[in-house]
Amino acid sequence: MAKKNYKSMDDFATAAGVSRPTLSKYFDDPSQIKEVTRKRIEAALRKSHFEPNLFARHLNRKRTRNIGILVPTMSDPFYVQVVSLIELELREKGFWPVQISSHTRPELEAEAVRTLLSLKVAGAIVAPLGAGSRRSALERLRDAIPVVCFDNPADADLPYVGNDNAQSMAAIVQYLCRSGEPPIFLEIPHMTENAGERQAGYRATMAREGHSPLVIDCDAPPSWEFERLGYEQMQRILANGSLPGKTLLCANDRFAFGAMAAAFASGLKIGRNDACDVRIAGHDDHPLSRYTCPSLTTMAQNAPEIAAKSVELLLAHIESEDDGTTPVTNKVILEATLVMRESA
């Protein structure tokens, strides 16, 4: 028997033999209605192609079940990984994720804020662009709805979930110092607070280990194309005659990918044994780090916990706003784990 089509919630409610408010309550939370009524609605659903228009249902409500997710780019597998985990966490808790990328452009980040507000999302989880963000846009979002930042704290005094860069840099610098020549730090453009924190962590740990820190700044305009920046920076270093040392620590894995490619193209052997010319390490445990050749030694950010805590913190702020209470936590800093592979 062909399944029936219904044009609206009202039509389907009539066919199911329930009121329109009861049907809405079912789609919000089936446990709110009596079992006999729930079974009647579910039987009617099985005989139809009906799917509720969630956006239309929420338009006139003070608060929806939609949650915005805004990140700089979806071409970076790190953001893909974390956003996917956030989406699953939200779905499990009965919320509908609305994902937008700013494509690393400040004007598109501001446009995304306007879009999320027009969709009347209940809250938002945001990885800001950092130095490129328009403060007024993030403040507008903060003033309208609960917002939690991850990966990069915003200047707009927002709740935050991120990596403990002091701890993670200490762990990898100590490992590199004790397993070979002390590392030289290859810097990236300071577009986010993470970059500055990692360099500070490197310097502090080198001093504690009794070594003089050496930082090589990135001689290029700021860009999110970290692989290209790393490749070109390593080319410039090698063009000057020789490596400044046999151990290089890159500020993130994507920069390390580029540096490794340039080193390989120049005939250098990368790895941690005595026959190799240079050791290269990174930071983040980018999803592709284990598949470089050789595989990349790095610090693994706790992506599952970043996602879980971001959702937990946001929902706590939404609930506190509804209840008129103050959330207990505004900042969650997570430790990273050293991942030793073949590159260093």
XYZ file of C-alpha atoms in Angstrom:
344
model
C 0.000 0.000 0.000
C 1.388 3.429 -1.009
C 2.255 5.734 1.854
C 0.204 8.924 2.196
C 1.529 12.465 1.819
C 0.489 15.358 4.058
C 1.129 19.017 3.308
C 1.150 20.339 6.856
C 1.287 19.501 10.563
C -2.437 20.279 10.788
C -3.282 17.766 8.039
C -1.184 15.048 9.628
C -2.569 15.764 13.121
C -6.113 15.317 11.793
C -5.182 12.040 10.066
C -3.507 10.741 13.236
C -6.509 11.672 15.345
C -4.604 14.016 17.699
C -4.538 17.736 18.264
C -1.912 20.001 16.674
C -0.345 20.924 20.102
C -0.114 17.226 21.050
C 1.676 16.476 17.763
C 4.138 19.331 18.375
C 4.776 18.035 21.873
C 5.487 14.570 20.425
C 8.125 15.910 18.018
C 9.753 17.901 20.847
C 9.836 14.965 23.272
C 7.751 11.793 22.782
C 7.994 10.990 26.501
C 5.806 14.033 27.278
C 2.638 12.406 25.967
C 0.647 9.316 26.937
C 1.797 5.960 25.577
C -1.476 5.251 23.776
C -1.314 8.630 22.008
C 2.343 8.140 21.146
C 1.621 4.744 19.573
C -1.230 6.274 17.511
C 1.096 8.963 16.126
C 3.882 6.466 15.387
C 1.456 4.164 13.573
C 0.323 7.094 11.407
C 3.962 8.012 10.707
C 4.693 4.497 9.472
C 1.847 4.801 6.972
C 2.958 8.189 5.637
C 5.889 10.117 4.176
C 5.339 12.933 6.677
C 8.393 14.788 8.031
C 7.885 17.876 10.229
C 9.345 21.183 9.000
C 11.543 21.877 12.030
C 12.494 25.365 10.875
C 8.862 26.417 10.400
C 7.887 24.956 13.776
C 10.558 26.957 15.546
C 10.103 30.310 13.813
C 7.620 31.717 16.302
C 9.189 30.249 19.424
C 11.308 32.211 21.861
C 13.967 29.486 21.785
C 14.529 26.773 19.184
C 16.317 23.423 19.366
C 18.828 24.613 16.756
C 22.478 25.170 17.711
C 24.883 27.068 15.449
C 28.407 25.783 14.773
C 30.791 28.306 13.211
C 34.384 27.447 12.232
C 37.050 29.144 10.075
C 37.192 26.401 7.438
C 35.948 22.909 6.676
C 38.971 22.109 4.512
C 40.999 21.426 7.672
C 40.400 17.846 8.905
C 40.883 18.981 12.520
C 37.757 21.147 12.303
C 35.931 18.418 10.387
C 36.741 15.982 13.190
C 35.662 18.262 16.038
C 32.533 19.531 14.272
C 31.435 15.967 13.491
C 31.798 15.061 17.163
C 29.907 18.205 18.229
C 27.078 17.353 15.826
C 26.738 13.848 17.276
C 26.748 15.220 20.846
C 24.026 17.747 19.973
C 21.861 15.200 18.163
C 22.086 12.820 21.105
C 20.818 15.602 23.377
C 17.906 16.506 21.111
C 19.355 19.542 19.347
C 19.720 20.231 15.629
C 23.171 21.481 14.513
C 23.413 24.297 11.950
C 26.968 24.371 10.592
C 28.575 27.362 8.837
C 32.163 28.070 7.739
C 33.629 31.583 7.479
C 36.155 30.362 4.877
C 38.831 32.219 6.937
C 37.340 35.574 5.868
C 36.281 38.166 8.496
C 33.382 39.477 6.407
C 31.991 35.947 6.023
C 32.371 35.323 9.760
C 30.290 38.467 10.382
C 27.765 37.320 7.771
C 27.566 33.912 9.458
C 26.717 35.622 12.757
C 23.845 37.453 11.081
C 22.639 34.185 9.543
C 22.661 32.318 12.852
C 20.730 35.107 14.536
C 18.176 35.173 11.722
C 17.675 31.414 12.195
C 16.939 32.042 15.886
C 19.424 29.416 17.084
C 19.304 28.701 20.807
C 23.089 29.030 21.145
C 26.315 28.726 19.206
C 29.659 26.922 19.390
C 32.297 28.998 17.620
C 35.954 28.653 16.645
C 36.754 32.320 15.949
C 39.213 33.520 13.327
C 41.171 35.236 16.081
C 43.056 38.363 15.057
C 40.952 38.562 11.896
C 37.593 38.415 13.672
C 35.389 41.481 13.807
C 34.920 41.999 17.521
C 31.559 43.719 17.010
C 30.137 40.634 15.270
C 31.106 38.243 18.056
C 29.845 40.707 20.673
C 26.507 40.905 18.857
C 26.259 37.122 18.942
C 27.264 37.027 22.621
C 24.660 39.637 23.554
C 21.876 37.745 21.759
C 22.415 34.080 22.690
C 24.669 31.819 24.790
C 27.990 31.242 22.988
C 30.948 28.942 23.698
C 34.277 29.195 21.853
C 36.660 26.326 21.147
C 40.184 26.053 19.709
C 40.717 29.811 19.888
C 39.396 32.104 22.633
C 37.653 35.265 21.449
C 38.361 38.756 22.738
C 34.674 39.120 23.555
C 34.956 37.473 27.018
C 33.177 34.241 26.055
C 33.201 30.775 27.669
C 36.005 28.692 26.177
C 37.156 25.089 25.703
C 40.710 24.585 24.465
C 44.100 22.975 24.672
C 46.587 23.525 27.512
C 49.402 24.809 25.311
C 51.821 25.268 28.214
C 51.430 21.596 29.180
C 51.572 20.262 25.629
C 54.626 22.278 24.607
C 56.415 21.280 27.796
C 55.766 17.596 27.074
C 57.055 17.614 23.498
C 60.040 19.901 24.160
C 61.139 17.711 27.072
C 60.808 14.607 24.902
C 62.835 16.125 22.055
C 65.549 17.401 24.416
C 65.942 14.011 26.091
C 65.866 11.965 22.885
C 68.279 14.052 20.823
C 69.382 17.560 19.984
C 67.202 20.335 21.554
C 64.554 21.642 19.151
C 64.447 24.847 17.142
C 60.937 26.308 16.990
C 59.426 27.087 13.572
C 56.790 29.744 14.196
C 53.540 30.372 12.327
C 51.835 33.775 11.877
C 50.115 34.839 15.112
C 46.526 34.816 13.906
C 45.247 33.032 17.034
C 46.211 33.024 20.700
C 47.371 29.416 20.357
C 50.413 30.531 18.351
C 51.649 32.905 21.038
C 50.944 30.439 23.843
C 52.886 27.691 22.096
C 55.924 29.852 21.522
C 55.828 30.962 25.171
C 55.564 27.319 26.254
C 58.534 26.398 24.078
C 60.687 29.209 25.492
C 59.800 28.437 29.107
C 60.477 24.718 28.756
C 63.789 25.218 26.947
C 64.907 27.468 29.791
C 63.894 24.885 32.398
C 65.796 22.220 30.471
C 68.917 24.395 30.478
C 68.924 25.268 26.763
C 68.740 28.546 24.850
C 65.542 28.798 22.823
C 65.806 29.572 19.105
C 62.659 30.723 17.304
C 62.547 31.139 13.531
C 59.701 33.459 12.608
C 57.638 32.796 9.503
C 58.779 35.247 6.808
C 55.424 35.464 5.035
C 52.152 37.419 5.270
C 49.556 35.837 7.604
C 47.599 33.030 5.969
C 45.646 29.898 6.892
C 47.542 27.985 4.190
C 49.919 26.480 6.736
C 51.215 23.690 4.493
C 52.355 26.226 1.897
C 53.883 28.466 4.575
C 55.823 25.536 6.048
C 57.096 24.432 2.642
C 58.241 27.918 1.674
C 59.801 28.587 5.089
C 61.851 25.397 4.920
C 62.939 26.300 1.398
C 64.182 29.676 2.659
C 66.028 28.044 5.549
C 67.769 25.575 3.237
C 68.572 28.299 0.693
C 70.649 30.026 3.384
C 73.092 27.127 3.280
C 72.181 24.610 5.967
C 69.791 23.729 8.749
C 70.259 25.695 11.995
C 69.922 22.393 13.888
C 68.917 18.743 13.532
C 65.603 18.997 15.419
C 62.723 21.212 14.288
C 59.511 21.695 16.267
C 56.706 23.251 14.232
C 53.915 25.280 15.834
C 51.294 23.028 14.239
C 51.122 19.830 12.195
C 50.014 21.473 8.963
C 53.121 23.683 8.991
C 55.162 20.554 9.695
C 53.660 18.834 6.637
C 55.011 21.601 4.418
C 58.401 21.629 6.130
C 58.720 17.857 5.710
C 57.822 18.059 2.012
C 60.452 20.746 1.385
C 63.083 18.807 3.324
C 62.343 15.655 1.334
C 62.428 17.580 -1.958
C 65.914 18.811 -0.999
C 67.144 15.267 -0.456
C 67.124 15.313 3.339
C 66.232 12.165 5.252
C 63.699 12.790 8.015
C 63.526 10.585 11.081
C 64.775 9.831 14.552
C 67.594 7.366 13.856
C 71.257 8.326 13.519
C 71.261 7.949 9.730
C 68.682 10.742 9.318
C 69.492 14.386 8.604
C 66.720 16.076 10.578
C 63.968 15.368 13.109
C 60.655 17.199 12.631
C 57.778 17.320 15.115
C 54.479 19.153 15.203
C 51.471 19.867 17.393
C 47.757 18.913 17.253
C 47.774 15.290 15.973
C 46.060 16.392 12.799
C 44.055 13.414 11.399
C 46.611 13.051 8.579
C 49.682 13.115 10.860
C 49.910 9.338 11.139
C 49.920 9.012 7.349
C 52.839 11.319 6.483
C 56.094 9.675 5.451
C 57.587 9.284 7.951
C 54.647 9.506 10.351
C 54.684 12.710 12.382
C 55.589 12.923 16.071
C 53.180 15.390 17.648
C 50.968 16.359 20.585
C 47.418 15.026 20.305
C 44.681 17.454 21.247
C 41.749 15.710 22.909
C 39.197 16.252 20.115
C 36.418 14.081 21.642
C 36.662 15.922 24.952
C 36.820 19.332 23.222
C 33.547 18.492 21.477
C 31.864 17.017 24.556
C 32.870 19.867 26.878
C 31.877 22.529 24.323
C 28.372 21.062 24.113
C 28.156 20.523 27.872
C 29.235 24.096 28.604
C 26.874 25.605 26.037
C 23.843 23.664 27.269
C 24.680 24.660 30.847
C 24.690 28.320 29.774
C 21.393 27.910 27.913
C 19.824 26.300 30.965
C 21.222 28.948 33.310
C 19.818 31.697 31.093
C 16.403 30.056 31.222
C 16.610 29.588 35.003
C 18.182 32.972 35.761
C 21.174 31.319 37.458
C 24.935 31.667 36.922
C 26.892 28.821 35.271
C 29.546 27.205 37.446
C 32.168 26.903 34.681
C 33.287 29.355 31.997
C 36.605 27.860 30.915
C 37.790 24.309 30.302
C 41.464 23.689 29.467
C 42.391 20.159 28.399
C 45.771 18.451 28.404
C 47.236 16.927 25.238
C 49.030 13.579 24.811
C 52.465 12.990 23.335
C 52.328 10.762 20.232
C 55.769 9.420 19.314
C 56.102 8.423 15.680
C 58.948 8.038 13.184
C 59.668 11.692 12.308
C 61.291 12.576 15.664
